[in-house]
Each structure stands twice: as structure tokens, then as C-alpha cells.
Short mmCIF file of C-alpha atoms and ligand atoms in Angstrom, two decimals:
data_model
loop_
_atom_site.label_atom_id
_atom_site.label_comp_id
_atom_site.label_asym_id
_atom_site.label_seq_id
_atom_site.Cartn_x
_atom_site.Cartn_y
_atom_site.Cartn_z
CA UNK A 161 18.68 -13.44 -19.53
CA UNK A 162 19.22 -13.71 -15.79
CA UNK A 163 16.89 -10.93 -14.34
CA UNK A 164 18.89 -8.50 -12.27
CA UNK A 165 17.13 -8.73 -8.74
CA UNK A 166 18.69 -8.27 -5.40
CA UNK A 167 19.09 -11.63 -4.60
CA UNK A 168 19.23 -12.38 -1.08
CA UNK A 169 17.87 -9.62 0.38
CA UNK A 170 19.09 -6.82 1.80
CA UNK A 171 20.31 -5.97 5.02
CA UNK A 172 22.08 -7.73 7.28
CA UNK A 173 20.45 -10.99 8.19
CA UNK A 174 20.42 -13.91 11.01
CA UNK A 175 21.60 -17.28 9.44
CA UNK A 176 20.61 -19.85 10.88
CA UNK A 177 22.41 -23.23 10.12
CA UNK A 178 21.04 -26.35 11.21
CA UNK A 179 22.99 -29.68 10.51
CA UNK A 180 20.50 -32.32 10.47
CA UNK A 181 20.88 -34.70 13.44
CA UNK A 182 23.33 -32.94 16.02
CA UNK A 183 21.66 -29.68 14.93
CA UNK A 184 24.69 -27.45 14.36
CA UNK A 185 26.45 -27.06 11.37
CA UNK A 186 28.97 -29.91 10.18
CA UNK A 187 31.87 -29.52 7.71
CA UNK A 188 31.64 -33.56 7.34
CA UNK A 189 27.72 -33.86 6.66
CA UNK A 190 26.03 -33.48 2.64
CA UNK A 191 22.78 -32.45 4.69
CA UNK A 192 23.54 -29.02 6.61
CA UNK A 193 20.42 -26.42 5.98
CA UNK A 194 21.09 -22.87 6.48
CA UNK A 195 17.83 -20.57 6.41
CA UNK A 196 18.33 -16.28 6.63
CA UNK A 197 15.72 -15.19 9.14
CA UNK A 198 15.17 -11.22 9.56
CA UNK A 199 14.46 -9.93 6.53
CA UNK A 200 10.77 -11.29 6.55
CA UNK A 201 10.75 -11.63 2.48
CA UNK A 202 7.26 -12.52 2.49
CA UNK A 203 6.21 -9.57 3.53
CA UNK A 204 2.96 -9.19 5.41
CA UNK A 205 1.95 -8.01 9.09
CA UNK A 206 2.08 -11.47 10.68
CA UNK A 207 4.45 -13.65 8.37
CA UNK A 208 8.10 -13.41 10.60
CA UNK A 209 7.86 -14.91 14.06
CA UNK A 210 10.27 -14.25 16.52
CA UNK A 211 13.64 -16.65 15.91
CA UNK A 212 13.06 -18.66 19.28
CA UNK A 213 9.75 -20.16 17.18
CA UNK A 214 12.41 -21.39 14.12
CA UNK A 215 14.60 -23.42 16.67
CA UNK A 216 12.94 -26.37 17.63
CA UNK A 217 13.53 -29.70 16.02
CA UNK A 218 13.27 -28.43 12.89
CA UNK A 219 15.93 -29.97 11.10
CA UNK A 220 17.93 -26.73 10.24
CA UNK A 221 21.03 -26.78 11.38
CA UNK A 222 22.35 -23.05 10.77
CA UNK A 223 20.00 -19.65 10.83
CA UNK A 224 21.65 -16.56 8.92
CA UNK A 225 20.39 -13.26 10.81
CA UNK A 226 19.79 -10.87 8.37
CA UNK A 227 21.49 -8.77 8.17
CA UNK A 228 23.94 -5.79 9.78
CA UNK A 229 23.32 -3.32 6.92
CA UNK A 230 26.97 -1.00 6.76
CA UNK A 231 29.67 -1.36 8.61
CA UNK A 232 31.91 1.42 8.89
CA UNK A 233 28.93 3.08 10.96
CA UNK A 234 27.24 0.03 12.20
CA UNK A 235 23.47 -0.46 11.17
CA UNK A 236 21.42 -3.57 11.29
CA UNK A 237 18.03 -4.73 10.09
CA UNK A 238 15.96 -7.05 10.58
CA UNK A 239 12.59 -5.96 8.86
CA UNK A 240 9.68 -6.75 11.61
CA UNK A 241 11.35 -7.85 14.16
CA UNK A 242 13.17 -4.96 14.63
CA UNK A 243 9.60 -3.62 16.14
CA UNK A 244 10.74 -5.09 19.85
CA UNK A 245 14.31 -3.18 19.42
CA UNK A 246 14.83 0.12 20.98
CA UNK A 247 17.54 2.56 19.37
CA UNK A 248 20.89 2.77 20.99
CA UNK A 249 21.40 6.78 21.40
CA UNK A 250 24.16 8.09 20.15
CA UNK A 251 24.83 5.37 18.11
CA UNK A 252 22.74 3.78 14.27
CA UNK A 253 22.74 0.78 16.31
CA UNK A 254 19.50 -1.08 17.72
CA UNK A 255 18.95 -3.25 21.08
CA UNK A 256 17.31 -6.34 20.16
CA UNK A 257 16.80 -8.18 23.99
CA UNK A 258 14.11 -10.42 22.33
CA UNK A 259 16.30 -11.52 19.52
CA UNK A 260 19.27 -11.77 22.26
CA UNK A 261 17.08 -14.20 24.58
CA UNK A 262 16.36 -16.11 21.26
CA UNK A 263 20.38 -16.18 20.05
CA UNK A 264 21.02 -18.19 23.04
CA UNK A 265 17.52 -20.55 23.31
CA UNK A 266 18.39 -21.76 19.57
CA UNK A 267 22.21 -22.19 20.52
CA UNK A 268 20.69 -24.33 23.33
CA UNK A 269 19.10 -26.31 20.99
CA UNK A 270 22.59 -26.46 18.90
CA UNK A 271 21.67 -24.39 16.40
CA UNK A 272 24.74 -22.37 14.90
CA UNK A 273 23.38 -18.80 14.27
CA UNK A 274 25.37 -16.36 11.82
CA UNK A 275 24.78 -12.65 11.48
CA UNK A 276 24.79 -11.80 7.66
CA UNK A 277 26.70 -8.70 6.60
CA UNK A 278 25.80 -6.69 3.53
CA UNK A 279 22.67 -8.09 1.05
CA UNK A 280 21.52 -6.34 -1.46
CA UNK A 281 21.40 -3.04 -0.53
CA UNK A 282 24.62 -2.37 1.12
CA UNK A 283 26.47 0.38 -0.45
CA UNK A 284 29.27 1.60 1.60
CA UNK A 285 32.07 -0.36 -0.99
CA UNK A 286 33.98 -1.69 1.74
CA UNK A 287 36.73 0.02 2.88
CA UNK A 288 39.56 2.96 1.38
CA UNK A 289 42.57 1.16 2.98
CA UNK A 290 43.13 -1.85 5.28
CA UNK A 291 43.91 0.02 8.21
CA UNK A 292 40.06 1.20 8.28
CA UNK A 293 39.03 -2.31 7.10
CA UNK A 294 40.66 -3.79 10.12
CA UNK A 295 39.32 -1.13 12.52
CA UNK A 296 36.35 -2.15 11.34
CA UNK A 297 36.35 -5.79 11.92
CA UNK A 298 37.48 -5.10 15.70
CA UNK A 299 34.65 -2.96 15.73
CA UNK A 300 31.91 -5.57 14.35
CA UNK A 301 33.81 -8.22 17.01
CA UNK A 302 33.29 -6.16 19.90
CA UNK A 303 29.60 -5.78 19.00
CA UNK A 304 29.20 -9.77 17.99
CA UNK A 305 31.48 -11.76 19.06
CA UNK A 306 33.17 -12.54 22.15
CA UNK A 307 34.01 -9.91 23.63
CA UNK A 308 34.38 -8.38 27.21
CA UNK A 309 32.88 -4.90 27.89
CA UNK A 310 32.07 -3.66 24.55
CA UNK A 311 29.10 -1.22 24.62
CA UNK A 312 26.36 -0.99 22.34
CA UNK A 313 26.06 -4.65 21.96
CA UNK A 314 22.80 -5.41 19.49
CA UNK A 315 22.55 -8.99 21.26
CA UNK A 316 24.05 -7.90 24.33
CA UNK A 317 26.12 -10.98 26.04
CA UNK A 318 24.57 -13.52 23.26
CA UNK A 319 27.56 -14.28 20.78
CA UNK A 320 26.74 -15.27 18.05
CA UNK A 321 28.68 -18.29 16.00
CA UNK A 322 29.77 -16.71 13.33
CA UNK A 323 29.91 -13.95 10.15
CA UNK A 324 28.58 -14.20 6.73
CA UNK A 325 28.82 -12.38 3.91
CA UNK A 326 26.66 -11.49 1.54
CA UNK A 327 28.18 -8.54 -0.96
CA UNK A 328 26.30 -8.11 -4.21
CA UNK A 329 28.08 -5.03 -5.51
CA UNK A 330 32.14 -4.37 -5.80
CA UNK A 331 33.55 -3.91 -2.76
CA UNK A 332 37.62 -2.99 -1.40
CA UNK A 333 39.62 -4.30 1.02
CA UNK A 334 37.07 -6.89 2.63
CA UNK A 335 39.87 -9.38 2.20
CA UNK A 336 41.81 -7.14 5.49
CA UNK A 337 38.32 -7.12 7.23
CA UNK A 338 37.67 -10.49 6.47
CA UNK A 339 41.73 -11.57 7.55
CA UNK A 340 41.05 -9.53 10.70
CA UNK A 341 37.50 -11.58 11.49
CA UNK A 342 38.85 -14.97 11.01
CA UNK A 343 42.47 -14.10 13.26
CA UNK A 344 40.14 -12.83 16.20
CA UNK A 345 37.75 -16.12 15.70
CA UNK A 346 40.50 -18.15 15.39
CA UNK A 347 42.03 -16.87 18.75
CA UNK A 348 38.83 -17.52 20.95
CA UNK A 349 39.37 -20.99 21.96
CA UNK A 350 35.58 -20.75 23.73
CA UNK A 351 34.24 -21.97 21.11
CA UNK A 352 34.45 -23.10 17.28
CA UNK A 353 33.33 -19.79 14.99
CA UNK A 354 31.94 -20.03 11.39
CA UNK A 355 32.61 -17.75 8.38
CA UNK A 356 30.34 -18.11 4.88
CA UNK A 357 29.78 -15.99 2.27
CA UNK A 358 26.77 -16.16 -0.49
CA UNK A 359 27.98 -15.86 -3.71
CA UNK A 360 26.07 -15.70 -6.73
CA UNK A 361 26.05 -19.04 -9.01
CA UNK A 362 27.98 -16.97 -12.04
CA UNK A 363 31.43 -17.69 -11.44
CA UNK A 364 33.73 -16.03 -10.91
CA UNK A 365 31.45 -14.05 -7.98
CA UNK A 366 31.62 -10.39 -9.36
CA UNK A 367 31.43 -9.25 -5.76
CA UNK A 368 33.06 -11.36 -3.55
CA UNK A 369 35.72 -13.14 -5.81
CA UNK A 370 38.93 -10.95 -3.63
CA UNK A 371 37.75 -13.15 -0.93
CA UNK A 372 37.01 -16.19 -2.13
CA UNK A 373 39.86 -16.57 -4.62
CA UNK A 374 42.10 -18.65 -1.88
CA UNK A 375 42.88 -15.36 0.74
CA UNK A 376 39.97 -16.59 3.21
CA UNK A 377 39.04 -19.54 4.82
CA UNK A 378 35.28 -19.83 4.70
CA UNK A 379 33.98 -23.32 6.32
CA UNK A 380 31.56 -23.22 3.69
CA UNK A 381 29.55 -21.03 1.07
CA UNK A 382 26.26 -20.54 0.34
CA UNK A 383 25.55 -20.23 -3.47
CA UNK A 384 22.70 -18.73 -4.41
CA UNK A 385 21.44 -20.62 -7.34
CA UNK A 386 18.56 -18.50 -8.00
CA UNK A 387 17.72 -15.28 -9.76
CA UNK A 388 20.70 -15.94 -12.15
CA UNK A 389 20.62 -18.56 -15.51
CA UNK A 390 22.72 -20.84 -13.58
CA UNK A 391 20.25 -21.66 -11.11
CA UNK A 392 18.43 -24.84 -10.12
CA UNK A 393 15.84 -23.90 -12.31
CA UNK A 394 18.40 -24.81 -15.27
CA UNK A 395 19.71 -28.10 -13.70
CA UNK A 396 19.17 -29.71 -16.54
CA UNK A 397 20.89 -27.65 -19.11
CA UNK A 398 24.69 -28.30 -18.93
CA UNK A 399 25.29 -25.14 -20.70
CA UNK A 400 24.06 -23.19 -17.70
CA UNK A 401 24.13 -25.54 -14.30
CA UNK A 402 27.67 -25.07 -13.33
CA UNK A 403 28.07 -26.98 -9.49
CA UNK A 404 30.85 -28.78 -10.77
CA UNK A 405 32.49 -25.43 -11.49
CA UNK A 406 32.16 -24.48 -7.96
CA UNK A 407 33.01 -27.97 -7.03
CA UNK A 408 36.44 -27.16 -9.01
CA UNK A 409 36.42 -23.67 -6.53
CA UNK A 410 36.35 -25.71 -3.91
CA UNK A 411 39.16 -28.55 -4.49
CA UNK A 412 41.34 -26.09 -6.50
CA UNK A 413 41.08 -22.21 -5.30
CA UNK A 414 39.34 -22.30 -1.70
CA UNK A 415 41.77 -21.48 0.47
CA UNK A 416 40.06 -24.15 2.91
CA UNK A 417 39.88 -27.46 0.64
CA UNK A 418 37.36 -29.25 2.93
CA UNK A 419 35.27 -26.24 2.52
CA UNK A 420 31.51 -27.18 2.08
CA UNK A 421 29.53 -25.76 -0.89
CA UNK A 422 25.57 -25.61 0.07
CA UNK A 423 22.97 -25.18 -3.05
CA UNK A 424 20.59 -21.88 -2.11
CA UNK A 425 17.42 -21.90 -3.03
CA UNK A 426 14.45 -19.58 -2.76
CA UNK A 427 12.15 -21.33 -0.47
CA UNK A 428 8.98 -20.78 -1.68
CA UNK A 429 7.74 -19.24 -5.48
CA UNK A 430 8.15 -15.70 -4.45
CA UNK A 431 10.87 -15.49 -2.90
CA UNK A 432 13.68 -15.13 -5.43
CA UNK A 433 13.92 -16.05 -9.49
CA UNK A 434 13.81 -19.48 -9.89
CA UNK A 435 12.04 -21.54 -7.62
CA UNK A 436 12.05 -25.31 -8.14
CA UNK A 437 9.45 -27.44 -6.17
CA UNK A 438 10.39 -29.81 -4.09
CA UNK A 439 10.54 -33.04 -5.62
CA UNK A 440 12.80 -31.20 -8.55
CA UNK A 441 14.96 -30.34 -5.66
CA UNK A 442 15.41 -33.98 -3.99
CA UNK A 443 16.79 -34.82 -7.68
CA UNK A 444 19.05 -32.45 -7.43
CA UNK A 445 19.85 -32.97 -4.31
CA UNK A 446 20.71 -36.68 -5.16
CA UNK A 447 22.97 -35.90 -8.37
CA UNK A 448 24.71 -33.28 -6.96
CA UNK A 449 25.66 -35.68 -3.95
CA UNK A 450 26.60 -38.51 -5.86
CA UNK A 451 29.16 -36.30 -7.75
CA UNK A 452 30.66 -33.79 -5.55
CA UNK A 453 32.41 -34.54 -2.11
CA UNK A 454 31.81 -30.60 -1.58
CA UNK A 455 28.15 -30.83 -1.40
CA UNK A 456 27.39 -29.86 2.24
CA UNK A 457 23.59 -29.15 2.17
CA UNK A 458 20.94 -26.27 1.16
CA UNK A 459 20.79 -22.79 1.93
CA UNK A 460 17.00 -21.41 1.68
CA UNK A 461 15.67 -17.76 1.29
CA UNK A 462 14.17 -16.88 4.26
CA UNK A 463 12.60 -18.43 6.74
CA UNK A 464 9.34 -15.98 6.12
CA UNK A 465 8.56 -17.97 2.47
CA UNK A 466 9.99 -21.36 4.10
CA UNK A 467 7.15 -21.58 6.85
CA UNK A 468 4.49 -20.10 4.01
CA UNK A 469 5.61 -23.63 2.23
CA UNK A 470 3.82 -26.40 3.74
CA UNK A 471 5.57 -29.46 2.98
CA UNK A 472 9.13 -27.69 1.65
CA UNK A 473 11.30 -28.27 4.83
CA UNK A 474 10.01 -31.88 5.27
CA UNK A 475 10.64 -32.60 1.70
CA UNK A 476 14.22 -30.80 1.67
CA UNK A 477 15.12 -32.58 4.72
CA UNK A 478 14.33 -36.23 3.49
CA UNK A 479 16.50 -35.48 0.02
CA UNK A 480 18.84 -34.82 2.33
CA UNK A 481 18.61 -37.81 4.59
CA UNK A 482 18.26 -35.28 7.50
CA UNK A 483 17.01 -36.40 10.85
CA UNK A 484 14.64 -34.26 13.48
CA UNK A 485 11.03 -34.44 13.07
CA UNK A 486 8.80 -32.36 11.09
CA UNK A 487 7.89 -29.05 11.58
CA UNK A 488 4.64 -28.68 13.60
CA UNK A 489 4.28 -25.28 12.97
CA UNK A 490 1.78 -23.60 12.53
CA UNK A 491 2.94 -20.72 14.29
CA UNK A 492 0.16 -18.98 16.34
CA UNK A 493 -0.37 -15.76 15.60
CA UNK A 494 -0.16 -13.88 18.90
CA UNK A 495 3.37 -14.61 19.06
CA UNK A 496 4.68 -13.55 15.25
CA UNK A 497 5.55 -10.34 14.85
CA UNK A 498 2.82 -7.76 14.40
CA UNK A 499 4.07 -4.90 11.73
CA UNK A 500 6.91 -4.32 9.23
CA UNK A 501 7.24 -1.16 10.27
CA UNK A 502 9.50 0.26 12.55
CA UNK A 503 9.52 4.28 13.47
CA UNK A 504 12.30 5.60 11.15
CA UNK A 505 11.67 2.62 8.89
CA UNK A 506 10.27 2.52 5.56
CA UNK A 507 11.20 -0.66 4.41
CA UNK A 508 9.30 -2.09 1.33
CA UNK A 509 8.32 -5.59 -0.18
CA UNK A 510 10.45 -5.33 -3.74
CA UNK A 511 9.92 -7.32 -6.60
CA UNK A 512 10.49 -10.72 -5.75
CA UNK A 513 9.18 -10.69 -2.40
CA UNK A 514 12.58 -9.64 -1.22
CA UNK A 515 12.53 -6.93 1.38
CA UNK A 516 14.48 -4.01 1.02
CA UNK A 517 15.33 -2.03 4.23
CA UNK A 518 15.97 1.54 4.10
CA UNK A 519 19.91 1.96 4.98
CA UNK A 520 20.03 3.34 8.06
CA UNK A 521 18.37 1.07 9.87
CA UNK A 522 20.29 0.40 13.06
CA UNK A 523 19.66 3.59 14.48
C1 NAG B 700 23.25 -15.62 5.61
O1 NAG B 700 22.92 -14.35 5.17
C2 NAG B 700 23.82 -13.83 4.26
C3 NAG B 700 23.38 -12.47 3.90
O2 NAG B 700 24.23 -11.53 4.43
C4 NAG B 700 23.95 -14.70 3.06
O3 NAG B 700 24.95 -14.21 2.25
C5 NAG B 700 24.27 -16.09 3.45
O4 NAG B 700 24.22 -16.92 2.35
C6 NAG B 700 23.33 -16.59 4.48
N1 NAG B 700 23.74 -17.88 4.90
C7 NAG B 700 22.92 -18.93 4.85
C8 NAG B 700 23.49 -20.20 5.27
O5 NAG B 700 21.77 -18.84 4.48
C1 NAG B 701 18.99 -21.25 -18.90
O1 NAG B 701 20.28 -21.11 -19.48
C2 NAG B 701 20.32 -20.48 -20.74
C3 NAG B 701 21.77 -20.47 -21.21
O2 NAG B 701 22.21 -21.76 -21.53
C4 NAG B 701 19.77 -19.09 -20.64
O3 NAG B 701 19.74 -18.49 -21.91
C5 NAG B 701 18.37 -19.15 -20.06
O4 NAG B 701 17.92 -17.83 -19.86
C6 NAG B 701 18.38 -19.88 -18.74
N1 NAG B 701 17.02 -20.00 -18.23
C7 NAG B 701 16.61 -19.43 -17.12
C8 NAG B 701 15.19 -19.67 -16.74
O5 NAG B 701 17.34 -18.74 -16.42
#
């Protein structure tokens, strides 16, 4: 049976994507690596250093920031590292200047840097008509993206490169907010936005499938192949692996046929259901290439377990044929993040390593 866990975490997360040798994500490369950073799954008082220390020439190409919580009343998360964020009054939103510096150092280095909506926890079921739903994706623009003189801005004038989502319970009307999101990325010729969602492996995606079932164009999705019987930890029963369904999804249903399909992973053994060590991975990595033209790359969950992994991100990244140079870290301890606790914040490691924010957390 496929244990019922949250799977990626909870809140709302930072993505970060990292295409191998330019750095940023690419819709033409099989060796993209998207990590969530935010939700600091591995729990502990000195495990989640601030982004900035994930962005050197790491090889990831794409960070997920994890994650903005709800939506209709804006709320964000991001487990320890919401310690150097002050509250916005009147609002459940947080100031985050540190994690705003960081947005643009990493974008420097061309990292592309998503903020993840929803995870595990989210419960506000989307939206009761699409009126609201598209309120609310004006809303979420003026706080993310580009904008000019929106208030309350989390990052303040950091914009970040795009939106994923990550809904792991039924949801209405996302496919308005979703429509909404894309039109206003679309129209801002500054620069090229990103949308992804993280659906489970189990096809169709009980959550998300409104969305993904050709009415949005995602540039690519993140499946989490973990925590469910399909994962990578059944690769080689053909009874349960099922990429080639999703590889069907992609050529067939996507509403975006050069849409890229990255296998997630949990990046360490307790970080989700299902872990597979490295050198399991690089075979998978190598079928799964040789077979599917949508194969873009790996997703990993989070960046917490990733760095507690010696060895996993220079393994990954030479499966991949990624280029950059290993990760040196290491990370001194002075500069992670002291506590997972924030004041109004009683966030808890759940099984699995995952961290579950309360709900309220951008506040
Ligand atoms: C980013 O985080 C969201 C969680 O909201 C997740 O659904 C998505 O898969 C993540 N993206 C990557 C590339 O890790
Ligand atoms: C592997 O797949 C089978 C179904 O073919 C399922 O019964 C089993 O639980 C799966 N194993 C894991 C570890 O998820």
C-alpha cells in the first residue's frame, strides 16, 4: 500500500531550479534540478541555511521556496528561516529582507527561483467561483511578481521567476487562478516566467488533474515519485513505475507539448517514502532518458535532507551529465539558521521528516 504521508511538505515553499551549465532552468535540457528550500524537512536547530548559501555553483538550476501557505488571505512559511522575518501588521503576511537580498544574489547567479503554493497542509479548497479565483491571482502577482507599488511585498522589489503548485487535496477553480497567473506572466515582457506544479506519480493527479488536463500551460512538472507505489523505489516493477504514463501526459494531454516532466525524489532517507540511493537513481536516470524526450531532470525534497547527503548532489548531477562543480559545503554553522521556531509558530517535524507549519503562518 502506498502510505498516506504529506508528501512534499507543507506550506508554501522556495523552488529553486537550477539547469546544469547556464544555471537556470531549460525547457531543452534532460538535466534541470529543482530543490524546495524553506520548509527545513530535516528538522533540527541548525540544518536550513539561509538560500544565498544554496546558490553557488551548485549545479541546481531551479530552487522552489516553500511555500505561501493560503491564498485567499495570504500566509507564507518557510519553517526556520522565517526567524529573520518580521510580521506585516495588519496583514498574515511576513517581511523576509534576508530571503529578499538572497532572491536576487541566486538570480545573479542564474538561478530561477519559484515560490511554491499550497503543500500538504493547505486547506482553503481553492476558490467558490472564478471571479474570487482571479482576484486572487492579481492579489498573489502584486505580492510576487512584477509589480509596481504593491504593498506588503514578502520579498519586497525581488521578483521572483515564477509559481508552483503543489495541491495535495481537491481543490475549485484553480484552473481561473491559474489562467489569470499565466495571462499576467505572459504579459511582462521583462522577463521569461515559469509555472510547475508537483503532482503525485498516481495518475490521474487526484488534486491537480483540472489543471493539468490540457487548460494550463506548465513549462514543466515536478512528479513526486515518492511516498506513493509508483515511486522510484518500484522502478523495476512495470506494474507500478508508470513514467511512460506521464510521458503519454505530456505528448498527448499537456496543454504545452514541449512541457518537461522532472522525476522527484526525496533527497535523503528521511525525507519522504521511498528513497533510492544514488547509484539506483543514475540508472534511472539513464533509462528514463533514453526513452522519453519529456525527461527534463530531478526534482529533490528539500534542500535541508539534500545538504545532510554527502555525495547525493554530486552523484545526481553526473547521471545527469550536469556541469558546475561540486558542492563544497559544508555550511558553517554561524550562518544557518538558528531555531525552528518562530513566535506564533508551532511548527513540528511529522513523520517523514516533513515539516508541517501551523496555517497561519504569514502573519
Ligand atoms: C516547488 O514547491 C512546490 C510546493 O508548493 C512543489 O509542488 C514543486 O514540485 C516544487 N518544485 C520543484 C522544482 O521542486
Ligand atoms: C510496488 O508496487 C506494488 C504494485 O505493483 C505495490 O503493491 C507495492 O506496495 C509497491 N511497493 C512499494 C514499496 O511501494
Amino acid at each position: 500500500m502506498a502510505p498516506s504521508l504529506p508528501s512534499l511538505a507543507s506550506i508554501a515553499s522556495i523552488l529553486t531550479l537550477v539547469p546544469s551549465v547556464l544555471a537556470g532552468f531549460s525547457s531543452s535540457a534532460t538535466s534541470n534540478i529543482a530543490v524546495y528550500w524553506g520548509q527545513n524537512s530535516a528538522g533540527g536547530a541548525s540544518t536550513q541555511s539561509r538560500l544565498k548559501e544554496y546558490c553557488t555553483d551548485n549545479g541546481i538550476n531551479v530552487i522552489n521556496i516553500s511555500f505561501l501557505v493560503s491564498i485567499k488571505t495570504p500566509s507564507v512559511n518557510f519553517a526556520s528561516a522565517s526567524d529573520k522575518c518580521t510580521a506585516i501588521s495588519g496583514t498574515s503576511l511576513l517581511k523576509c529582507p534576508e530571503i529578499e537580498d538572497d532572491i536576487k544574489y541566486c538570480q545573479g547567479q542564474g538561478k530561477t527561483i519559484m515560490l511554491s503554493i499550497g503543500g500538504a497542509t493547505y486547506t482553503e479548497g481553492g476558490f467558490s467561483d472564478s471571479a474570487s479565483a482571479i482576484a486572487s491571482a492579481n492579489t498573489v502577482w502584486g505580492l510576487f511578481g512584477s509589480s509596481t507599488g504593491t504593498a506588503n511585498r514578502p520579498f519586497g522589489s525581488a521578483v521572483v521567476d515564477g509559481f508552483d503548485f503543489d495541491f495535495e487535496s481537491t481543490t475549485s477553480n484553480f484552473v481561473p487562478f491559474a489562467s489569470q497567473l499565466r495571462s499576467l506572466m505572459d504579459a511582462d515582457s521583462s522577463k521569461t516566467y515559469y509555472l510547475s506544479a508537483a503532482p503525485q506519480c498516481v495518475y490521474p493527479d487526484a488534486a491537480m488533474n483540472d489543471m493539468l488536463n490540457g487548460a494550463i500551460s506548465f513549462n514543466w512538472i515536478n512528479i513526486q515519485f515518492y511516498n506513493n507505489f509508483c515511486g522510484v523505489i518500484n522502478f523495476s516493477n512495470p506494474n507500478a513505475w508508470n513514467f511512460n504514463v506521464w510521458d503519454d501526459w505530456a505528448h498527448k494531454t499537456s496543454k504545452n507539448p514541449n512541457v518537461k516532466v522532472l522525476i522527484g525524489v526525496p533527497a535523503n532517507t528521511g525525507a519522504g517514502g521511498g528513497y533510492v540511493a544514488a547509484p539506483t537513481l543514475g540508472s534511472i536516470i539513464s533509462d528514463t532518458k533514453g526513452k522519453y524526450s519529456s525527461f527534463g531532470g530531478i526534482m529533490m525534497w528539500d534542500m535541508s535532507q539534500l545538504y545532510a547527503n554527502s555525495g547525493f548532489l554530486t552523484s545526481v548531477r553526473s547521471s545527469l551529465g550536469a556541469g558546475g562543480s561540486a558542492p563544497t559545503t559544508t555550511l558553517t554553522t554561524s550562518t544557518r539558521t538558528t531555531s525552528t521556531t518562530t513566535p506564533g509558530q508551532t511548527g513540528v517535524v511529522a513523520q517523514w521528516g516533513q515539516y508541517v507549519p501551523p496555517f497561519s503562518f504569514l502573519r
